[in-house]
Coordinates of C-alpha atoms in Angstrom, one line a residue:
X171 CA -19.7 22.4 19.4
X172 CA -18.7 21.5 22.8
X173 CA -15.4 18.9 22.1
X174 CA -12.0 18.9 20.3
X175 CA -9.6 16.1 20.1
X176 CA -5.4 16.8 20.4
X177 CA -3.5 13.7 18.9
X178 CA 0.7 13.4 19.5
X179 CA 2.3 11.4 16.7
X180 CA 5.3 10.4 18.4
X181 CA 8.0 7.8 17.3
X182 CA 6.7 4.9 19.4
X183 CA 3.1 6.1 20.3
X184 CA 0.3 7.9 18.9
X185 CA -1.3 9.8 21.5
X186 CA -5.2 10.9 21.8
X187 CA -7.5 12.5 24.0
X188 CA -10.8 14.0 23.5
X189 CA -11.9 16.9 26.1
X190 CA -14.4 19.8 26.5
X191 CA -14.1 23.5 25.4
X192 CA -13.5 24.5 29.0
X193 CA -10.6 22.0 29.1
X194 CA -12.1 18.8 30.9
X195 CA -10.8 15.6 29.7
X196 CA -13.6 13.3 28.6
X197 CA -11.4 10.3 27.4
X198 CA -8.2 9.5 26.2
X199 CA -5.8 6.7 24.3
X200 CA -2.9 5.8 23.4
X201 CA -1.8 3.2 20.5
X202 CA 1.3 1.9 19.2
X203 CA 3.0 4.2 15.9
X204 CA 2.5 2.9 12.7
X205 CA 4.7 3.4 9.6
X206 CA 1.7 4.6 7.7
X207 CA 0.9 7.9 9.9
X208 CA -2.5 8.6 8.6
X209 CA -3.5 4.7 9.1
X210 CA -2.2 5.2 12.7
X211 CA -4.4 8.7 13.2
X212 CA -7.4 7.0 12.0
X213 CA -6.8 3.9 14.6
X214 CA -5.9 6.2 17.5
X215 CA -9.6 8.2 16.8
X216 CA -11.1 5.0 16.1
X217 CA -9.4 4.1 19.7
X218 CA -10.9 7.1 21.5
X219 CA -14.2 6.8 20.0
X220 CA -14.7 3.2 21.1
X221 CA -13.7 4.6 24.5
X222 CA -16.4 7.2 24.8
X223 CA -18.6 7.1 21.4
X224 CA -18.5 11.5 20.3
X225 CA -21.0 12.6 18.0
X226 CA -18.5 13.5 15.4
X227 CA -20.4 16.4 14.1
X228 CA -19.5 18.1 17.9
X229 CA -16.3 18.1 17.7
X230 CA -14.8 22.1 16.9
X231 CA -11.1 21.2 16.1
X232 CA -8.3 18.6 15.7
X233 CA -4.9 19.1 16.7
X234 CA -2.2 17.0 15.7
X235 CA 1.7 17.3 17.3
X236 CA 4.4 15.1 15.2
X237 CA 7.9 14.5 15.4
X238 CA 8.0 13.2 11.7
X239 CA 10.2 16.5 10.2
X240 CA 12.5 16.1 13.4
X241 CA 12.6 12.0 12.5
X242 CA 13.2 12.6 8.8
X243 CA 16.2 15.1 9.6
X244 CA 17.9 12.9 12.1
X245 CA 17.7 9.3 10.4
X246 CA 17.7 11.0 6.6
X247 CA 15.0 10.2 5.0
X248 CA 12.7 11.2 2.9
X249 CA 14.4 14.5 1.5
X250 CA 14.5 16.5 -1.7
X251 CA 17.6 17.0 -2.9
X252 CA 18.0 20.7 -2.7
X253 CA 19.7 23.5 -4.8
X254 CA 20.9 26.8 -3.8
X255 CA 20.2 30.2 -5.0
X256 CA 22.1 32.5 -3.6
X257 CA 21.2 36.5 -4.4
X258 CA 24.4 38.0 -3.2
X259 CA 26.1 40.3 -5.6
X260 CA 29.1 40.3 -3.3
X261 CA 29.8 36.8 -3.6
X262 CA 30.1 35.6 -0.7
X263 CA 32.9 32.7 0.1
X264 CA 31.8 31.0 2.3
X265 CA 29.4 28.2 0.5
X266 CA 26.5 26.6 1.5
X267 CA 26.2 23.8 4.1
X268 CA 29.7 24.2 5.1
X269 CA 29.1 22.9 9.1
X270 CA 27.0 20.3 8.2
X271 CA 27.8 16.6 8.5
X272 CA 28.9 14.9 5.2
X273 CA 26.3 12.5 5.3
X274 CA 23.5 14.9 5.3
X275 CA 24.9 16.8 3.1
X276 CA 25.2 14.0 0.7
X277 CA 21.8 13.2 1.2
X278 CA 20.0 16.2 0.6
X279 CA 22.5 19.3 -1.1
X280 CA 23.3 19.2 -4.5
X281 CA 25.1 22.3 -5.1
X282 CA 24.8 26.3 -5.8
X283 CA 24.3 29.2 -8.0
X284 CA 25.1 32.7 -6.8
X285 CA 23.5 35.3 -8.9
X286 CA 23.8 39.6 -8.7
X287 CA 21.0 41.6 -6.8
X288 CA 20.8 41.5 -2.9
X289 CA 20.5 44.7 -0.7
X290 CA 22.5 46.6 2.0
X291 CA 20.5 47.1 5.6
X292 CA 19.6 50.7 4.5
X293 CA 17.5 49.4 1.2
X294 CA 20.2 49.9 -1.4
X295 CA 20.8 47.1 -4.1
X296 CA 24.3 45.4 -3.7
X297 CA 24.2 45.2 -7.7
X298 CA 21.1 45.3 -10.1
X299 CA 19.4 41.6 -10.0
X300 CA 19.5 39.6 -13.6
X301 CA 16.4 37.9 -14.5
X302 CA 18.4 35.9 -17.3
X303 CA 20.8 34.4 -14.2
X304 CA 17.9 33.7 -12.1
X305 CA 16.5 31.6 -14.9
X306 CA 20.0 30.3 -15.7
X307 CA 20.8 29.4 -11.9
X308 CA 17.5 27.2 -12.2
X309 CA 18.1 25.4 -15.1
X310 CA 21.8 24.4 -14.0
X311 CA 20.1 23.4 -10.7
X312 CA 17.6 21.1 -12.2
X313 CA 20.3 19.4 -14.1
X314 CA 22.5 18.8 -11.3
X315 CA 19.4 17.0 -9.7
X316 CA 18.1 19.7 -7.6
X317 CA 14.4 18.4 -6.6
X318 CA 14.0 21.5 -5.2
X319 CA 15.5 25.1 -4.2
X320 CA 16.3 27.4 -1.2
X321 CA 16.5 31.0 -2.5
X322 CA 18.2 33.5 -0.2
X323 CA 18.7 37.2 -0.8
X324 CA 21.0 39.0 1.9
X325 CA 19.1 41.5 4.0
X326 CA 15.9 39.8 2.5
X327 CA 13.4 39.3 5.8
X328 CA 13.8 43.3 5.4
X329 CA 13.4 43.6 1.2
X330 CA 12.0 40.4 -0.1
X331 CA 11.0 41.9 -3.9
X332 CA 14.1 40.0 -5.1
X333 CA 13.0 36.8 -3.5
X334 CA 9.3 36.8 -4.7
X335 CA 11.1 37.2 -8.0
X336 CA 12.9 35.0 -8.2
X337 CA 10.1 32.7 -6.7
X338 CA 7.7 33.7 -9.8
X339 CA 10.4 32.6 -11.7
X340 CA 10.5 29.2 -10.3
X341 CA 6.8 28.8 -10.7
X342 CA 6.9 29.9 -14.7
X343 CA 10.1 27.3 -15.6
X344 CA 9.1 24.5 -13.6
X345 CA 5.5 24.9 -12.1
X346 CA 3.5 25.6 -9.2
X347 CA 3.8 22.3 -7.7
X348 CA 7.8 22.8 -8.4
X349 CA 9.0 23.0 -4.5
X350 CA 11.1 25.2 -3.4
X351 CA 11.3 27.9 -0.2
X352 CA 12.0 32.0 -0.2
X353 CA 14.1 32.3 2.8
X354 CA 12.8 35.2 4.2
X355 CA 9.4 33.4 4.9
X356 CA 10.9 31.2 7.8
X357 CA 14.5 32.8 9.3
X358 CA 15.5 35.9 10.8
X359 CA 18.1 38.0 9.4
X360 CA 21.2 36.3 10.1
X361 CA 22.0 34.4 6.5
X362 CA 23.8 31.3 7.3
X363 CA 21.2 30.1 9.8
X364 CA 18.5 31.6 7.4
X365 CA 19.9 29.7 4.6
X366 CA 20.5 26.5 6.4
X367 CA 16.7 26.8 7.2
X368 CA 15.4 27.4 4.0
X369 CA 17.3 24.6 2.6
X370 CA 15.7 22.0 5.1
X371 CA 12.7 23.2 4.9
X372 CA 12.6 22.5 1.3
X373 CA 13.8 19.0 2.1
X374 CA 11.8 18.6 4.4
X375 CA 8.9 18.8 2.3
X376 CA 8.9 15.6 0.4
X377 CA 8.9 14.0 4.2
X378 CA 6.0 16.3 5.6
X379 CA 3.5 15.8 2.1
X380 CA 4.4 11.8 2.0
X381 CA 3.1 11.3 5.6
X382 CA 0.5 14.0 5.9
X383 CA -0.5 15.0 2.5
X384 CA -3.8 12.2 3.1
X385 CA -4.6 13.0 6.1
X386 CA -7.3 15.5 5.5
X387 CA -8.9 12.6 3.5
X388 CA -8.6 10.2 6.2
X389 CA -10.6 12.2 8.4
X390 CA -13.3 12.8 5.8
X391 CA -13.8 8.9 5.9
X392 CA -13.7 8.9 9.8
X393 CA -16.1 11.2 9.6
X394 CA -14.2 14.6 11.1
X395 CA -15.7 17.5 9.7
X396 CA -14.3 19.9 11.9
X397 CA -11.5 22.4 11.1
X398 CA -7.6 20.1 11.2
X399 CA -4.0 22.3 12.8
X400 CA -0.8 21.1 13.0
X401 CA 0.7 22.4 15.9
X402 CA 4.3 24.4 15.4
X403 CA 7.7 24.4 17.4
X404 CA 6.2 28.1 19.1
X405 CA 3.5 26.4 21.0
X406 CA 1.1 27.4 18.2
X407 CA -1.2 25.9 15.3
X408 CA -0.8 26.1 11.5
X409 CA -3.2 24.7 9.0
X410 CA -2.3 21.2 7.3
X411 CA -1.5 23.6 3.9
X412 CA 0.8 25.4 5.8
X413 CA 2.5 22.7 7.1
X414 CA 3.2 21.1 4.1
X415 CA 4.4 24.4 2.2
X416 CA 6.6 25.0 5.8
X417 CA 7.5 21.7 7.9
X418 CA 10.4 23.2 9.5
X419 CA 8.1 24.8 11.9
X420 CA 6.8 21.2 13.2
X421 CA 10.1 20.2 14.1
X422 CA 10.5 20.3 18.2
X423 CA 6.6 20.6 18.5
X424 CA 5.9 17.2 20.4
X425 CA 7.8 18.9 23.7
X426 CA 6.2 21.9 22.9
X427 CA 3.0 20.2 23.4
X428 CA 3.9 18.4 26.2
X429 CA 5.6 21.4 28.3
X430 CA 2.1 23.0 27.8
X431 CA 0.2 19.9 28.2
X432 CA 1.6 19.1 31.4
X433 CA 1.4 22.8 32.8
X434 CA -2.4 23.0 32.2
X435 CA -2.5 19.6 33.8
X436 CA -0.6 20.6 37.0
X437 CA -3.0 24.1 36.8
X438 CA 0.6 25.8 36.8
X439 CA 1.5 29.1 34.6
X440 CA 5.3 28.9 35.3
X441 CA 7.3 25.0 36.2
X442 CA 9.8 23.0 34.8
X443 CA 8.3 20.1 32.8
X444 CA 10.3 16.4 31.8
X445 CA 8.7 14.4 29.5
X446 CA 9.5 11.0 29.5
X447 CA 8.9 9.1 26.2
X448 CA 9.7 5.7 24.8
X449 CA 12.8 6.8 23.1
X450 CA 13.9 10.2 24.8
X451 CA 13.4 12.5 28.1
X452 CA 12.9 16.5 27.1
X453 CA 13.0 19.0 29.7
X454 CA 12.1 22.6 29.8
X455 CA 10.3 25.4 30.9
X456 CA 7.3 26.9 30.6
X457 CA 7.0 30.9 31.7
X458 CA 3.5 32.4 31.3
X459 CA 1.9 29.5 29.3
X460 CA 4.5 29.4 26.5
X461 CA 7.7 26.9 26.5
X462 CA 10.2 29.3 27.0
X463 CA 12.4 29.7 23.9
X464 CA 15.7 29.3 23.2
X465 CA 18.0 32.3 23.6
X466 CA 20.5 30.6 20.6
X467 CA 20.4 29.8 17.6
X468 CA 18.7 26.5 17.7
X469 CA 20.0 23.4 15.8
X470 CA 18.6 19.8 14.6
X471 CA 21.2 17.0 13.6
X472 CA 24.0 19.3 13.9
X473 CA 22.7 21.9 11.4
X474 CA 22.2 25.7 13.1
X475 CA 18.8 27.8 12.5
X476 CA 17.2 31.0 13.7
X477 CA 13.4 29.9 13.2
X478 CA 12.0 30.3 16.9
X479 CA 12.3 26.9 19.1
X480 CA 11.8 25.9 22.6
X481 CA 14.7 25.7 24.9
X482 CA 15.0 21.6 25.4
X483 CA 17.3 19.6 26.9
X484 CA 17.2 16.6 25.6
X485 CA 18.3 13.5 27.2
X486 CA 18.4 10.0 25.3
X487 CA 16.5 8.0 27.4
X488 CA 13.1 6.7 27.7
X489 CA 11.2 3.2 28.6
X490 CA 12.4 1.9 25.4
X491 CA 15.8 2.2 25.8
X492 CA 18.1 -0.8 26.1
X493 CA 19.7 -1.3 29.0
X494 CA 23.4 -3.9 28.1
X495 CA 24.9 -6.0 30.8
X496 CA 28.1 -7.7 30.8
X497 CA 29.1 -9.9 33.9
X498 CA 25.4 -9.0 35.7
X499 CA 26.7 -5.5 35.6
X500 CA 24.7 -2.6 33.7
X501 CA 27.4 -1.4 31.6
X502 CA 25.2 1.1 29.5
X503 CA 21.8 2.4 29.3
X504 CA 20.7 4.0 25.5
X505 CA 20.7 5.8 23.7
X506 CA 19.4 3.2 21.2
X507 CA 15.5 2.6 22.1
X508 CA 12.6 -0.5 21.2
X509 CA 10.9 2.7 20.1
X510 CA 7.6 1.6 18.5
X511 CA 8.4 -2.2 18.6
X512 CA 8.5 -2.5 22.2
X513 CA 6.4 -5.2 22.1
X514 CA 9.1 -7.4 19.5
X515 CA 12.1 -6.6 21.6
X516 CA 11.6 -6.2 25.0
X517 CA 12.3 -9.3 27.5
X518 CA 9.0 -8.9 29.2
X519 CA 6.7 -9.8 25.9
X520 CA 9.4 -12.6 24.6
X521 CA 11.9 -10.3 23.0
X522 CA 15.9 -11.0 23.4
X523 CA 16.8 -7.2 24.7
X524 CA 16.3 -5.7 28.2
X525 CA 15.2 -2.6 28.5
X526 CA 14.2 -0.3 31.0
X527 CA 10.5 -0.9 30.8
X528 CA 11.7 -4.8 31.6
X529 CA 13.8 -3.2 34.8
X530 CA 11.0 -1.1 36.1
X531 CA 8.6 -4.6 35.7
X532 CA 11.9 -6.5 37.8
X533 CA 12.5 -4.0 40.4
X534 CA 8.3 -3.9 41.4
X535 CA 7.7 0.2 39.7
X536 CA 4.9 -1.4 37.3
X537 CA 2.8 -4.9 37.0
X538 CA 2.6 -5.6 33.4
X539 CA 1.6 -8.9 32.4
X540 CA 4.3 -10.8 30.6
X541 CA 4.3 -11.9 27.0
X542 CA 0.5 -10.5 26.4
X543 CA 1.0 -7.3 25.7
X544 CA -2.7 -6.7 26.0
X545 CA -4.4 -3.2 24.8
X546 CA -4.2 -1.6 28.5
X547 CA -0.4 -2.3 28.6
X548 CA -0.1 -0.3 25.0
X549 CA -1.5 2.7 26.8
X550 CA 1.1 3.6 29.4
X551 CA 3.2 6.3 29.4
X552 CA 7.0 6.7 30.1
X553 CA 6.5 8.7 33.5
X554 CA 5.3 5.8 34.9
X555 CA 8.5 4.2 35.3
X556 CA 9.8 6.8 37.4
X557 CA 8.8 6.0 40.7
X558 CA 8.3 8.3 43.8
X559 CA 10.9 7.4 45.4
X560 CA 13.1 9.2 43.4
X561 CA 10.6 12.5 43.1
X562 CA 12.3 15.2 44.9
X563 CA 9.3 17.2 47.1
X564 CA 8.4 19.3 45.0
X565 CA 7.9 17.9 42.2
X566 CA 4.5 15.7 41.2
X567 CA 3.2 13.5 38.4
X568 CA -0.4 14.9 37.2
X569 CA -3.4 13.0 36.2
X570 CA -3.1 12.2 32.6
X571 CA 0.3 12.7 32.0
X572 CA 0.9 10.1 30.1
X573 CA -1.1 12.5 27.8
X574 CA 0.0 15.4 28.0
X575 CA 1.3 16.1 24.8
X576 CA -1.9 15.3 23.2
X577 CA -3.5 17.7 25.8
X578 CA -1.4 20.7 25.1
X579 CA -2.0 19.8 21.2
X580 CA -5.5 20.3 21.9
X581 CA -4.9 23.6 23.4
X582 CA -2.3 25.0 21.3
X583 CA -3.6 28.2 20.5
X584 CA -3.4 30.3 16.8
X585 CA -0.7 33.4 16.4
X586 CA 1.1 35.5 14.3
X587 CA 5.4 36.5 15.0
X588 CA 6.3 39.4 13.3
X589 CA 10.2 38.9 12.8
X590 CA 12.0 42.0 11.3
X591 CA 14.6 45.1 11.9
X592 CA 13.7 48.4 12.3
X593 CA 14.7 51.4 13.5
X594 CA 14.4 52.2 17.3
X595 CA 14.6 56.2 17.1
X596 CA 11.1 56.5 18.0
X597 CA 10.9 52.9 19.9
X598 CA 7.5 53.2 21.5
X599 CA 5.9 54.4 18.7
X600 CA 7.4 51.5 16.4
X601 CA 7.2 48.8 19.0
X602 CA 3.5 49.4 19.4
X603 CA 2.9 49.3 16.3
X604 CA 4.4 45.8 15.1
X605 CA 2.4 44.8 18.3
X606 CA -0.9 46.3 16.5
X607 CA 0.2 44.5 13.2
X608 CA 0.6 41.0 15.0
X609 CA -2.8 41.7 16.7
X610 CA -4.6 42.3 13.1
X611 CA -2.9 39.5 11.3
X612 CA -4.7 37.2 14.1
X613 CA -7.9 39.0 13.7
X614 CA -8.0 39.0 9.9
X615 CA -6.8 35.1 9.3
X616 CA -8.5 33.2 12.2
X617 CA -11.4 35.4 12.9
X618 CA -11.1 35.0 16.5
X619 CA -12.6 38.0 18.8
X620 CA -9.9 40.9 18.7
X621 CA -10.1 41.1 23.2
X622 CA -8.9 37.4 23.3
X623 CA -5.7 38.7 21.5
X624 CA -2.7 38.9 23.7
X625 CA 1.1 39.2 23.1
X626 CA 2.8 36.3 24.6
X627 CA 6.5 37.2 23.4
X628 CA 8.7 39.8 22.8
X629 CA 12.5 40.2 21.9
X630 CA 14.3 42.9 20.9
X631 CA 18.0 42.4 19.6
X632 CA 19.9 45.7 19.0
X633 CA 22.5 45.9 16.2
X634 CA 25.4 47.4 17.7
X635 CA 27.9 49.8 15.0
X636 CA 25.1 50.2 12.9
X637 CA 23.2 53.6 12.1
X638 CA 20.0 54.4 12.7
X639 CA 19.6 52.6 16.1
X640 CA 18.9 49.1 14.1
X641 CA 17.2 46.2 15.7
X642 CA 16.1 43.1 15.4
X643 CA 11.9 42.8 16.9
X644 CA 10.5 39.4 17.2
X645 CA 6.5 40.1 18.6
X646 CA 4.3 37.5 18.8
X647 CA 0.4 37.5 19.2
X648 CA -1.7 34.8 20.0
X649 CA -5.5 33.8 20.7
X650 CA -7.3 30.8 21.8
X651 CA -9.1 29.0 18.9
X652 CA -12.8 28.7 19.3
X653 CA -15.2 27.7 16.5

């Protein structure tokens, strides 16, 4: 098979581009988002096969980069309601969701239990767990309206028996399809953050399975026989089962892509990428490939987590956004954006706002033709509007950039993080072999060859005051994907 395609399902486009193994692009698109998301994947491939008719039965993979869990969190939609059960025999006081905003928590928190069991760093059991509280906790859950449930044992991402019992648990009162997330599947150690992530992830899920649960059926019809990824917030690809059971990892995965994108375009392993969108500008760095991750504890809509993100700067403004004038002065610029209905609101195709697509069009940066907004018009791409003038020397738009997030989706490569604490007494030793472990875990699930495995991260985070020589190790491995 000599093709795959990478699609970016962005707020206002959907991105596509079809290119060879080696990395030459053959073709590419880009169409207007539609509410439906698999409807708009299906007209985006239909799109790029008009362009260059594939044999569908060539192409070895489909990628596919969305900002839908990032979209869902920030205008709050779509979300379970979501239930708490806390293992923590020492009752903890400090409850769930404190630092959130009260209308997100409104939305999507409906209250907690806190049951016995939970373990000290060394192993020990803070008290003995209660089968009858876990299956009491549930019940009172469910009748407060919890849709779903975030269960988090303290020092679980070390000892997780507790967890996955009180996950069976789940499973027997409610059923399989019951959703809910064990917190020690997505976070780190720290337990606010890794509580706060299990609980959106849950949430999350209702938004994930109502806009992707389809899509593998849409293909089918397209005619797509090849394996479909999602790409994750690491740079990576998960299967479409995984994303469902685990959106949180999707969110901040369309700058991922295009930080990589664009840094295969420009043939550089280390630069500073912007990605200029409809709605928003993104910046950040990629170091040996990879977006370079956050050294914080990330946060989306004001809620902090410790799953691994990229380090973004984020800037609200894109050639969407509306640009106000009072007095033939510009007064203000965003951060609200035409988004996907460009084409309704801006001044340039008959709308009554200006935005600063219409400014680019007045001040001689691009040539659209007004009020058509013809096919070839839908496929531009926000780095257009930045004109060289205002490039400093050394920096350069590359061919296909208004693609680039599509690109890096096709390219996103498959991996395993192995996220726990151990002891560092005999570091090398331990160290090489959680590297070994990541490298087998690759091996085993994607059956890639075992010499294209190579670790592209590694953090250590010592536990100061505590015995043993504790520390946190976060080790990724990754491979390209070949069929």
């Amino acid at each position: 098979m000599d093709y795959r395609i990478g699609v970016d399902v962005g707020g206002t486009n959907i991105d596509a581009v079809l290119v060879k193994n080696d990395g030459t692009i053959v073709t590419s698109c880009k169409t207007i988002a539609t509410k439906n998301i698999s409807e708009g994947v299906l007209h985006v491939l239909s799109t790029l096969h008009e362009l260059y008719p594939f044999n569908k039965q060539e192409i070895s993979a489909l990628s596919i980069g969305t900002t839908h869990a990032t979209n869902a969190v920030l205008q709050g939609s779509e979300l379970y309601k979501v239930g708490v059960i806390r293992i923590a025999g020492h009752k903890p006081s400090l409850p769930p969701v404190y630092s959130w905003n009260a209308q997100t928590r409104s939305i999507l928190y409906v209250g907690e239990e806190v049951i016995n069991g939970g373990y000290n760093c060394n192993g020990s059991c803070l008290t003995k767990l209660s089968i009858s509280e876990i299956r009491s906790a549930i019940h009172e859950l469910r009748n407060k309206g919890a849709e779903g449930f975030a269960v988090v044992g303290v020092f679980s991402p070390l000892y997780c028996e507790q967890e996955n019992i009180a996950g069976n648990e789940i499973k027997e009162i409610l059923g399989e399809a019951f959703p809910f997330t064990l917190s020690h599947k997505i976070g780190g150690v720290g337990y606010i953050e890794r509580e706060n992530s299990a609980i959106l992830n849950t949430a999350l899920i209702k938004a994930m399975n109502a806009g992707f649960k389809n899509l593998q059926n849409v293909l089918s019809i397209f005619g797509l026989t090849c394996p479909l990824f999602i790409t994750q917030n690491n740079g990576n690809i998960i299967t479409l089962e995984e994303a469902l059971q685990y959106p949180i990892l999707t969110i901040s995965s369309g700058p991922t892509n295009s930080f990589v994108g664009a840094a295969r375009l420009a043939f550089k392993n280390e630069c500073v990428v912007a990605d200029i969108g409809g709605t928003s500008t993104d910046v950040g760095i990629v170091l040996n490939n990879f977006p370079r991750r956050s050294l914080y504890n990330s946060s989306i809509g004001g809620i902090t987590l410790n799953c691994a993100m990229p380090d973004v700067l984020s800037i609200a403004l894109g050639g969407g956004s509306y640009i106000e004038v009072k007095n033939d002065e510009i007064v203000n610029i965003g951060p609200e954006s035409a988004g996907r209905l460009i084409k309704q609101h801006a001044k340039l195709w008959g709308g009554d706002k200006i935005t600063l697509t219409d400014m680019a069009q007045a001040l001689g940066y691009v040539n659209f033709s007004p009020v058509k907004f013809t096919k070839q018009e839908a496929m531009c791409g926000g780095s257009m509007l930045l004109a060289s003038p205002f490039l400093p020397k050394y920096a350069f738009i590359p061919e296909y950039a208004e693609v680039a997030n599509a690109y890096g989706a096709a390219f996103a490569e498959v991996s395993v993080t192995k996220d726990t604490v151990v002891s560092l007494t005999d570091r090398e030793n331990v160290l090489k072999n959680i590297r070994s472990e990541a490298k087998d875990e690759v091996s085993l699930l994607y059956k890639v060859n075992p010499s294209s495995i190579r670790i592209v991260y590694e953090e250590i985070i010592p536990y100061h005051y505590v015995p043993n020589n504790l520390a946190r190790v976060r080790i990724t491995a990754a491979s390209p994907w070949i069929s």
